[in-house]
PDB file of C-alpha atoms in Angstrom:
ATOM      1  CA  UNK A   1      28.816   9.448  28.393  1.00 97.00           C
ATOM      2  CA  UNK A   2      30.209   8.967  31.894  1.00 98.00           C
ATOM      3  CA  UNK A   3      31.285  12.108  33.726  1.00 98.00           C
ATOM      4  CA  UNK A   4      32.737  11.879  37.224  1.00 98.00           C
ATOM      5  CA  UNK A   5      32.522  14.738  39.709  1.00 98.00           C
ATOM      6  CA  UNK A   6      35.335  14.728  42.264  1.00 97.00           C
ATOM      7  CA  UNK A   7      37.592  17.145  44.097  1.00 92.00           C
ATOM      8  CA  UNK A   8      39.744  15.691  46.860  1.00 83.00           C
ATOM      9  CA  UNK A   9      38.659  17.889  49.758  1.00 85.00           C
ATOM     10  CA  UNK A  10      35.292  17.240  51.381  1.00 87.00           C
ATOM     11  CA  UNK A  11      32.670  19.971  51.258  1.00 87.00           C
ATOM     12  CA  UNK A  12      33.816  21.696  48.067  1.00 91.00           C
ATOM     13  CA  UNK A  13      30.421  21.283  46.407  1.00 92.00           C
ATOM     14  CA  UNK A  14      30.796  18.052  44.412  1.00 96.00           C
ATOM     15  CA  UNK A  15      27.356  16.729  45.272  1.00 96.00           C
ATOM     16  CA  UNK A  16      25.707  20.122  44.791  1.00 96.00           C
ATOM     17  CA  UNK A  17      27.157  20.345  41.295  1.00 97.00           C
ATOM     18  CA  UNK A  18      26.241  16.722  40.524  1.00 98.00           C
ATOM     19  CA  UNK A  19      22.619  17.232  41.599  1.00 97.00           C
ATOM     20  CA  UNK A  20      22.191  20.409  39.558  1.00 98.00           C
ATOM     21  CA  UNK A  21      23.777  18.846  36.472  1.00 98.00           C
ATOM     22  CA  UNK A  22      21.328  15.974  36.878  1.00 98.00           C
ATOM     23  CA  UNK A  23      18.305  18.274  37.006  1.00 97.00           C
ATOM     24  CA  UNK A  24      19.649  20.151  33.980  1.00 98.00           C
ATOM     25  CA  UNK A  25      20.271  17.032  31.866  1.00 98.00           C
ATOM     26  CA  UNK A  26      16.980  15.258  32.618  1.00 97.00           C
ATOM     27  CA  UNK A  27      15.214  18.048  30.747  1.00 97.00           C
ATOM     28  CA  UNK A  28      16.531  16.590  27.469  1.00 97.00           C
ATOM     29  CA  UNK A  29      18.462  13.376  28.150  1.00 98.00           C
ATOM     30  CA  UNK A  30      17.939  10.035  29.859  1.00 98.00           C
ATOM     31  CA  UNK A  31      20.322  10.513  32.787  1.00 98.00           C
ATOM     32  CA  UNK A  32      21.638   8.543  35.749  1.00 98.00           C
ATOM     33  CA  UNK A  33      22.912  10.307  38.867  1.00 98.00           C
ATOM     34  CA  UNK A  34      25.161   7.854  40.709  1.00 98.00           C
ATOM     35  CA  UNK A  35      26.110   8.405  44.349  1.00 98.00           C
ATOM     36  CA  UNK A  36      29.391   6.532  44.830  1.00 98.00           C
ATOM     37  CA  UNK A  37      30.147   8.149  48.181  1.00 97.00           C
ATOM     38  CA  UNK A  38      28.886   4.908  49.694  1.00 97.00           C
ATOM     39  CA  UNK A  39      29.878   5.621  53.294  1.00 96.00           C
ATOM     40  CA  UNK A  40      28.189   9.033  53.452  1.00 94.00           C
ATOM     41  CA  UNK A  41      25.781   9.381  50.494  1.00 96.00           C
ATOM     42  CA  UNK A  42      23.893  12.664  50.476  1.00 95.00           C
ATOM     43  CA  UNK A  43      22.399  12.982  46.986  1.00 96.00           C
ATOM     44  CA  UNK A  44      19.007  11.701  48.220  1.00 96.00           C
ATOM     45  CA  UNK A  45      18.769  14.832  50.384  1.00 95.00           C
ATOM     46  CA  UNK A  46      19.989  17.195  47.653  1.00 95.00           C
ATOM     47  CA  UNK A  47      17.418  15.853  45.197  1.00 95.00           C
ATOM     48  CA  UNK A  48      14.532  15.602  47.660  1.00 92.00           C
ATOM     49  CA  UNK A  49      14.564  11.827  47.224  1.00 90.00           C
ATOM     50  CA  UNK A  50      14.503  10.178  50.621  1.00 82.00           C
ATOM     51  CA  UNK A  51      11.807   7.747  49.390  1.00 91.00           C
ATOM     52  CA  UNK A  52      14.228   5.363  47.673  1.00 96.00           C
ATOM     53  CA  UNK A  53      13.493   1.779  46.634  1.00 97.00           C
ATOM     54  CA  UNK A  54      15.878  -1.093  47.339  1.00 98.00           C
ATOM     55  CA  UNK A  55      17.431  -2.261  44.058  1.00 98.00           C
ATOM     56  CA  UNK A  56      19.868  -4.950  45.241  1.00 97.00           C
ATOM     57  CA  UNK A  57      22.100  -6.045  48.078  1.00 98.00           C
ATOM     58  CA  UNK A  58      25.887  -6.221  47.755  1.00 98.00           C
ATOM     59  CA  UNK A  59      27.777  -9.254  49.077  1.00 97.00           C
ATOM     60  CA  UNK A  60      31.356 -10.403  49.379  1.00 95.00           C
ATOM     61  CA  UNK A  61      32.535 -13.933  50.085  1.00 96.00           C
ATOM     62  CA  UNK A  62      34.556 -14.451  53.258  1.00 95.00           C
ATOM     63  CA  UNK A  63      36.337 -17.542  54.639  1.00 95.00           C
ATOM     64  CA  UNK A  64      34.109 -20.002  56.466  1.00 95.00           C
ATOM     65  CA  UNK A  65      36.512 -21.049  59.226  1.00 91.00           C
ATOM     66  CA  UNK A  66      35.279 -23.946  61.330  1.00 90.00           C
ATOM     67  CA  UNK A  67      36.643 -24.576  64.812  1.00 87.00           C
ATOM     68  CA  UNK A  68      38.734 -27.746  65.061  1.00 84.00           C
ATOM     69  CA  UNK A  69      39.192 -28.182  61.314  1.00 88.00           C
ATOM     70  CA  UNK A  70      42.690 -28.305  59.794  1.00 88.00           C
ATOM     71  CA  UNK A  71      43.330 -26.004  56.843  1.00 89.00           C
ATOM     72  CA  UNK A  72      46.061 -26.094  54.215  1.00 90.00           C
ATOM     73  CA  UNK A  73      46.782 -22.368  54.232  1.00 90.00           C
ATOM     74  CA  UNK A  74      49.842 -20.180  53.909  1.00 88.00           C
ATOM     75  CA  UNK A  75      49.801 -16.600  55.170  1.00 89.00           C
ATOM     76  CA  UNK A  76      48.909 -14.933  51.846  1.00 93.00           C
ATOM     77  CA  UNK A  77      46.337 -12.389  53.064  1.00 93.00           C
ATOM     78  CA  UNK A  78      47.703  -8.889  52.401  1.00 91.00           C
ATOM     79  CA  UNK A  79      44.939  -7.353  54.503  1.00 90.00           C
ATOM     80  CA  UNK A  80      46.007  -9.314  57.582  1.00 92.00           C
ATOM     81  CA  UNK A  81      42.482 -10.718  57.933  1.00 94.00           C
ATOM     82  CA  UNK A  82      43.541 -14.370  58.052  1.00 94.00           C
ATOM     83  CA  UNK A  83      46.613 -15.488  59.961  1.00 93.00           C
ATOM     84  CA  UNK A  84      47.894 -19.002  60.593  1.00 89.00           C
ATOM     85  CA  UNK A  85      49.625 -19.479  63.943  1.00 89.00           C
ATOM     86  CA  UNK A  86      50.805 -23.054  64.354  1.00 85.00           C
ATOM     87  CA  UNK A  87      47.800 -25.179  63.379  1.00 82.00           C
ATOM     88  CA  UNK A  88      45.274 -22.499  64.258  1.00 87.00           C
ATOM     89  CA  UNK A  89      43.683 -19.951  61.921  1.00 89.00           C
ATOM     90  CA  UNK A  90      42.833 -16.506  63.269  1.00 92.00           C
ATOM     91  CA  UNK A  91      40.211 -14.699  61.172  1.00 94.00           C
ATOM     92  CA  UNK A  92      39.488 -10.965  61.642  1.00 93.00           C
ATOM     93  CA  UNK A  93      36.312 -10.487  59.642  1.00 93.00           C
ATOM     94  CA  UNK A  94      36.392  -6.673  59.680  1.00 91.00           C
ATOM     95  CA  UNK A  95      39.661  -6.679  57.691  1.00 93.00           C
ATOM     96  CA  UNK A  96      38.494  -9.072  54.967  1.00 94.00           C
ATOM     97  CA  UNK A  97      37.927  -7.511  51.540  1.00 92.00           C
ATOM     98  CA  UNK A  98      36.545 -10.683  49.985  1.00 93.00           C
ATOM     99  CA  UNK A  99      39.387 -11.153  47.495  1.00 93.00           C
ATOM    100  CA  UNK A 100      39.406 -14.961  48.127  1.00 94.00           C
ATOM    101  CA  UNK A 101      43.187 -15.216  47.723  1.00 94.00           C
ATOM    102  CA  UNK A 102      43.210 -17.449  50.803  1.00 94.00           C
ATOM    103  CA  UNK A 103      41.260 -20.074  48.856  1.00 93.00           C
ATOM    104  CA  UNK A 104      43.931 -20.576  46.196  1.00 92.00           C
ATOM    105  CA  UNK A 105      45.492 -24.036  46.563  1.00 90.00           C
ATOM    106  CA  UNK A 106      43.670 -24.375  49.864  1.00 91.00           C
ATOM    107  CA  UNK A 107      40.724 -26.292  51.336  1.00 93.00           C
ATOM    108  CA  UNK A 108      39.158 -23.103  52.679  1.00 93.00           C
ATOM    109  CA  UNK A 109      35.487 -22.650  51.761  1.00 95.00           C
ATOM    110  CA  UNK A 110      33.514 -19.408  51.690  1.00 96.00           C
ATOM    111  CA  UNK A 111      30.238 -17.897  52.810  1.00 96.00           C
ATOM    112  CA  UNK A 112      28.399 -14.750  51.765  1.00 96.00           C
ATOM    113  CA  UNK A 113      28.454 -11.561  53.812  1.00 96.00           C
ATOM    114  CA  UNK A 114      26.296  -8.500  53.129  1.00 97.00           C
ATOM    115  CA  UNK A 115      28.333  -5.273  53.028  1.00 97.00           C
ATOM    116  CA  UNK A 116      25.810  -2.797  51.652  1.00 97.00           C
ATOM    117  CA  UNK A 117      22.809  -2.018  49.487  1.00 98.00           C
ATOM    118  CA  UNK A 118      21.969  -0.155  46.289  1.00 98.00           C
ATOM    119  CA  UNK A 119      18.890   2.057  46.167  1.00 98.00           C
ATOM    120  CA  UNK A 120      17.159   3.827  43.299  1.00 98.00           C
ATOM    121  CA  UNK A 121      14.481   6.339  42.387  1.00 97.00           C
ATOM    122  CA  UNK A 122      13.038   7.114  38.978  1.00 97.00           C
ATOM    123  CA  UNK A 123      12.683  10.631  37.584  1.00 96.00           C
ATOM    124  CA  UNK A 124      10.645   9.995  34.437  1.00 95.00           C
ATOM    125  CA  UNK A 125      13.019   7.886  32.336  1.00 96.00           C
ATOM    126  CA  UNK A 126      16.049   8.955  34.444  1.00 98.00           C
ATOM    127  CA  UNK A 127      17.438   7.528  37.673  1.00 98.00           C
ATOM    128  CA  UNK A 128      19.041   8.363  40.971  1.00 98.00           C
ATOM    129  CA  UNK A 129      21.212   5.391  42.005  1.00 98.00           C
ATOM    130  CA  UNK A 130      22.668   5.360  45.522  1.00 98.00           C
ATOM    131  CA  UNK A 131      25.190   2.952  47.023  1.00 98.00           C
ATOM    132  CA  UNK A 132      25.230   2.707  50.804  1.00 98.00           C
ATOM    133  CA  UNK A 133      27.469   0.608  53.029  1.00 97.00           C
ATOM    134  CA  UNK A 134      26.204  -1.251  56.074  1.00 96.00           C
ATOM    135  CA  UNK A 135      26.829   0.488  59.373  1.00 94.00           C
ATOM    136  CA  UNK A 136      30.408  -0.083  60.541  1.00 90.00           C
ATOM    137  CA  UNK A 137      31.547  -1.757  57.312  1.00 92.00           C
ATOM    138  CA  UNK A 138      35.208  -0.969  56.601  1.00 88.00           C
ATOM    139  CA  UNK A 139      35.777  -2.608  53.201  1.00 89.00           C
ATOM    140  CA  UNK A 140      33.390  -0.810  50.864  1.00 94.00           C
ATOM    141  CA  UNK A 141      35.167  -0.715  47.492  1.00 94.00           C
ATOM    142  CA  UNK A 142      32.960  -3.430  45.979  1.00 96.00           C
ATOM    143  CA  UNK A 143      29.852  -1.345  46.746  1.00 97.00           C
ATOM    144  CA  UNK A 144      31.275   1.450  44.574  1.00 98.00           C
ATOM    145  CA  UNK A 145      31.951  -0.980  41.721  1.00 97.00           C
ATOM    146  CA  UNK A 146      28.524  -2.626  41.968  1.00 98.00           C
ATOM    147  CA  UNK A 147      26.721   0.726  42.227  1.00 98.00           C
ATOM    148  CA  UNK A 148      28.341   1.952  39.003  1.00 98.00           C
ATOM    149  CA  UNK A 149      27.698  -1.381  37.288  1.00 98.00           C
ATOM    150  CA  UNK A 150      24.022  -1.340  38.237  1.00 98.00           C
ATOM    151  CA  UNK A 151      23.590   2.289  37.145  1.00 98.00           C
ATOM    152  CA  UNK A 152      25.270   1.712  33.785  1.00 98.00           C
ATOM    153  CA  UNK A 153      22.922  -1.225  33.144  1.00 98.00           C
ATOM    154  CA  UNK A 154      20.140   1.387  32.808  1.00 98.00           C
ATOM    155  CA  UNK A 155      21.727   2.448  29.478  1.00 97.00           C
ATOM    156  CA  UNK A 156      21.332   6.164  30.114  1.00 98.00           C
ATOM    157  CA  UNK A 157      22.718   8.736  27.703  1.00 98.00           C
ATOM    158  CA  UNK A 158      24.393  10.713  30.518  1.00 98.00           C
ATOM    159  CA  UNK A 159      25.854   9.121  33.653  1.00 98.00           C
ATOM    160  CA  UNK A 160      26.980  11.473  36.443  1.00 98.00           C
ATOM    161  CA  UNK A 161      29.217   9.769  39.015  1.00 98.00           C
ATOM    162  CA  UNK A 162      29.524  11.610  42.323  1.00 98.00           C
ATOM    163  CA  UNK A 163      32.681  10.355  44.070  1.00 97.00           C
ATOM    164  CA  UNK A 164      33.621  10.376  47.733  1.00 96.00           C
ATOM    165  CA  UNK A 165      36.020  12.986  49.082  1.00 94.00           C
ATOM    166  CA  UNK A 166      39.720  12.163  49.123  1.00 92.00           C
ATOM    167  CA  UNK A 167      42.129  10.300  46.859  1.00 91.00           C
ATOM    168  CA  UNK A 168      41.657   6.760  48.196  1.00 93.00           C
ATOM    169  CA  UNK A 169      40.680   3.462  46.559  1.00 93.00           C
ATOM    170  CA  UNK A 170      36.936   4.158  46.454  1.00 95.00           C
ATOM    171  CA  UNK A 171      37.530   7.442  44.626  1.00 96.00           C
ATOM    172  CA  UNK A 172      39.770   5.774  42.045  1.00 96.00           C
ATOM    173  CA  UNK A 173      37.171   3.034  41.489  1.00 96.00           C
ATOM    174  CA  UNK A 174      34.532   5.678  40.884  1.00 97.00           C
ATOM    175  CA  UNK A 175      36.781   7.522  38.407  1.00 97.00           C
ATOM    176  CA  UNK A 176      37.834   4.490  36.335  1.00 96.00           C
ATOM    177  CA  UNK A 177      36.251   4.288  32.853  1.00 96.00           C
ATOM    178  CA  UNK A 178      34.928   7.860  32.997  1.00 98.00           C
ATOM    179  CA  UNK A 179      34.919   9.805  29.746  1.00 98.00           C
ATOM    180  CA  UNK A 180      35.396  13.159  31.476  1.00 98.00           C
ATOM    181  CA  UNK A 181      36.044  14.445  34.996  1.00 98.00           C
ATOM    182  CA  UNK A 182      35.000  17.625  36.772  1.00 98.00           C
ATOM    183  CA  UNK A 183      37.325  18.565  39.635  1.00 97.00           C
ATOM    184  CA  UNK A 184      35.487  20.808  42.091  1.00 97.00           C
ATOM    185  CA  UNK A 185      37.573  23.026  44.338  1.00 95.00           C
ATOM    186  CA  UNK A 186      37.274  26.245  46.344  1.00 93.00           C
ATOM    187  CA  UNK A 187      39.534  29.301  46.787  1.00 92.00           C
ATOM    188  CA  UNK A 188      41.068  28.112  50.072  1.00 91.00           C
ATOM    189  CA  UNK A 189      44.567  26.712  50.727  1.00 90.00           C
ATOM    190  CA  UNK A 190      43.117  23.335  51.749  1.00 90.00           C
ATOM    191  CA  UNK A 191      40.890  23.172  48.684  1.00 88.00           C
ATOM    192  CA  UNK A 192      43.734  24.028  46.324  1.00 89.00           C
ATOM    193  CA  UNK A 193      46.106  21.529  47.947  1.00 91.00           C
ATOM    194  CA  UNK A 194      43.666  18.630  47.623  1.00 91.00           C
ATOM    195  CA  UNK A 195      42.742  19.617  44.075  1.00 91.00           C
ATOM    196  CA  UNK A 196      46.394  19.205  43.061  1.00 92.00           C
ATOM    197  CA  UNK A 197      46.382  15.667  44.474  1.00 94.00           C
ATOM    198  CA  UNK A 198      43.261  14.567  42.632  1.00 95.00           C
ATOM    199  CA  UNK A 199      44.544  16.165  39.412  1.00 96.00           C
ATOM    200  CA  UNK A 200      47.597  13.888  39.579  1.00 96.00           C
ATOM    201  CA  UNK A 201      45.353  10.830  39.853  1.00 96.00           C
ATOM    202  CA  UNK A 202      43.085  11.897  37.000  1.00 97.00           C
ATOM    203  CA  UNK A 203      46.107  12.597  34.797  1.00 97.00           C
ATOM    204  CA  UNK A 204      47.525   9.123  35.565  1.00 97.00           C
ATOM    205  CA  UNK A 205      44.171   7.657  34.530  1.00 97.00           C
ATOM    206  CA  UNK A 206      44.466   9.724  31.326  1.00 97.00           C
ATOM    207  CA  UNK A 207      40.958  11.188  31.561  1.00 98.00           C
ATOM    208  CA  UNK A 208      40.143  14.685  30.214  1.00 97.00           C
ATOM    209  CA  UNK A 209      39.187  17.049  33.018  1.00 97.00           C
ATOM    210  CA  UNK A 210      38.132  20.585  33.831  1.00 97.00           C
ATOM    211  CA  UNK A 211      38.376  22.513  37.108  1.00 97.00           C
ATOM    212  CA  UNK A 212      35.228  24.021  38.622  1.00 97.00           C
ATOM    213  CA  UNK A 213      35.861  26.775  41.155  1.00 95.00           C
ATOM    214  CA  UNK A 214      32.986  26.765  43.618  1.00 94.00           C
ATOM    215  CA  UNK A 215      32.261  29.580  46.088  1.00 92.00           C
ATOM    216  CA  UNK A 216      33.955  32.003  43.746  1.00 93.00           C
ATOM    217  CA  UNK A 217      34.474  35.328  45.485  1.00 89.00           C
ATOM    218  CA  UNK A 218      35.032  34.228  49.093  1.00 90.00           C
ATOM    219  CA  UNK A 219      38.766  35.025  48.966  1.00 90.00           C
ATOM    220  CA  UNK A 220      41.445  36.731  46.896  1.00 85.00           C
ATOM    221  CA  UNK A 221      43.468  33.550  46.353  1.00 87.00           C
ATOM    222  CA  UNK A 222      44.456  33.089  42.727  1.00 87.00           C
ATOM    223  CA  UNK A 223      43.185  29.778  41.406  1.00 86.00           C
ATOM    224  CA  UNK A 224      43.366  28.433  37.860  1.00 90.00           C
ATOM    225  CA  UNK A 225      39.923  27.265  36.798  1.00 93.00           C
ATOM    226  CA  UNK A 226      37.787  26.535  33.741  1.00 96.00           C
ATOM    227  CA  UNK A 227      34.328  27.160  35.199  1.00 97.00           C
ATOM    228  CA  UNK A 228      33.103  29.026  38.258  1.00 96.00           C
ATOM    229  CA  UNK A 229      30.082  28.981  40.543  1.00 96.00           C
ATOM    230  CA  UNK A 230      29.694  32.058  42.763  1.00 95.00           C
ATOM    231  CA  UNK A 231      29.310  32.130  46.518  1.00 94.00           C
ATOM    232  CA  UNK A 232      25.599  32.894  46.622  1.00 95.00           C
ATOM    233  CA  UNK A 233      22.999  32.763  49.390  1.00 95.00           C
ATOM    234  CA  UNK A 234      20.425  31.414  46.929  1.00 96.00           C
ATOM    235  CA  UNK A 235      22.516  28.273  46.431  1.00 96.00           C
ATOM    236  CA  UNK A 236      22.621  27.700  50.188  1.00 94.00           C
ATOM    237  CA  UNK A 237      18.855  28.099  50.456  1.00 95.00           C
ATOM    238  CA  UNK A 238      18.228  25.603  47.638  1.00 94.00           C
ATOM    239  CA  UNK A 239      20.737  23.201  49.175  1.00 93.00           C
ATOM    240  CA  UNK A 240      18.898  23.238  52.510  1.00 92.00           C
ATOM    241  CA  UNK A 241      15.558  22.584  50.789  1.00 91.00           C
ATOM    242  CA  UNK A 242      16.868  19.754  48.588  1.00 91.00           C
ATOM    243  CA  UNK A 243      16.123  21.741  45.438  1.00 93.00           C
ATOM    244  CA  UNK A 244      18.098  22.699  42.344  1.00 95.00           C
ATOM    245  CA  UNK A 245      19.098  26.319  41.775  1.00 97.00           C
ATOM    246  CA  UNK A 246      18.308  26.171  38.054  1.00 97.00           C
ATOM    247  CA  UNK A 247      15.304  28.460  38.549  1.00 96.00           C
ATOM    248  CA  UNK A 248      17.730  31.375  38.787  1.00 97.00           C
ATOM    249  CA  UNK A 249      18.834  32.294  35.262  1.00 97.00           C
ATOM    250  CA  UNK A 250      22.331  33.484  36.186  1.00 96.00           C
ATOM    251  CA  UNK A 251      23.066  30.348  38.220  1.00 97.00           C
ATOM    252  CA  UNK A 252      21.535  28.161  35.534  1.00 97.00           C
ATOM    253  CA  UNK A 253      24.017  29.717  33.127  1.00 97.00           C
ATOM    254  CA  UNK A 254      26.891  28.378  35.244  1.00 97.00           C
ATOM    255  CA  UNK A 255      25.524  24.830  34.974  1.00 98.00           C
ATOM    256  CA  UNK A 256      24.723  25.215  31.284  1.00 97.00           C
ATOM    257  CA  UNK A 257      28.311  26.180  30.499  1.00 98.00           C
ATOM    258  CA  UNK A 258      29.606  23.061  32.264  1.00 98.00           C
ATOM    259  CA  UNK A 259      26.961  20.871  30.615  1.00 98.00           C
ATOM    260  CA  UNK A 260      27.961  22.127  27.150  1.00 97.00           C
ATOM    261  CA  UNK A 261      31.543  20.986  27.779  1.00 97.00           C
ATOM    262  CA  UNK A 262      30.290  17.558  28.869  1.00 97.00           C
ATOM    263  CA  UNK A 263      28.172  17.128  25.732  1.00 96.00           C
ATOM    264  CA  UNK A 264      30.161  18.944  23.100  1.00 92.00           C
ATOM    265  CA  UNK A 265      33.696  19.167  24.551  1.00 85.00           C
TER     266      UNK A 265
END
């Protein structure tokens, strides 16, 4: 089972929900919690797991352009990373995604470039898997793909994928192949607007989803939702300590209701 937790707007509570679902599921299932917000991962802090181990490094292959060498290349790079002007090739490394299209029918060779790392921590027979891009890296989609791939190789019964905020490429990559999606929103105009955008993407991917309304009670805005998590000081306190809020029976009930949908539908 792969369940993705997303929401469009940043700060709606995606990671908080993901972490608490993880602590709930590891009581009975082998579970992987996968942080695919590779540019700003925060699940290590929410699970009290800053002592991560390096699992693997993520590389892409970029053109190895040598000064003075003539290359048979046509301007095929859609990213604008490699441009031929006269007989000279101009390579802007920061724009290269590593697709290697420039090497098709060309004498261009390639070299490896590190773009990020994957870290892990064991919780019994369960795992926290965290993808993290190198500082300043702009093309990070492959880190998302490799982080999911590595996590799924653990063959866990439950896989919780925590996506980045937004509706961009990295979010879509994190959502692909999920069995179910939880869309986390809040009763604010911004939260509702972004939730509508991510719903359109999830529907195009044809993945079953439910809406989780976080911070329920902070406004009178009418929001359609399937599950709710109240605005509660105890959640904030647990968040700041890197702990789950499952020790509170009423809050645990909120997570249990969501977990039952994930397992039983």
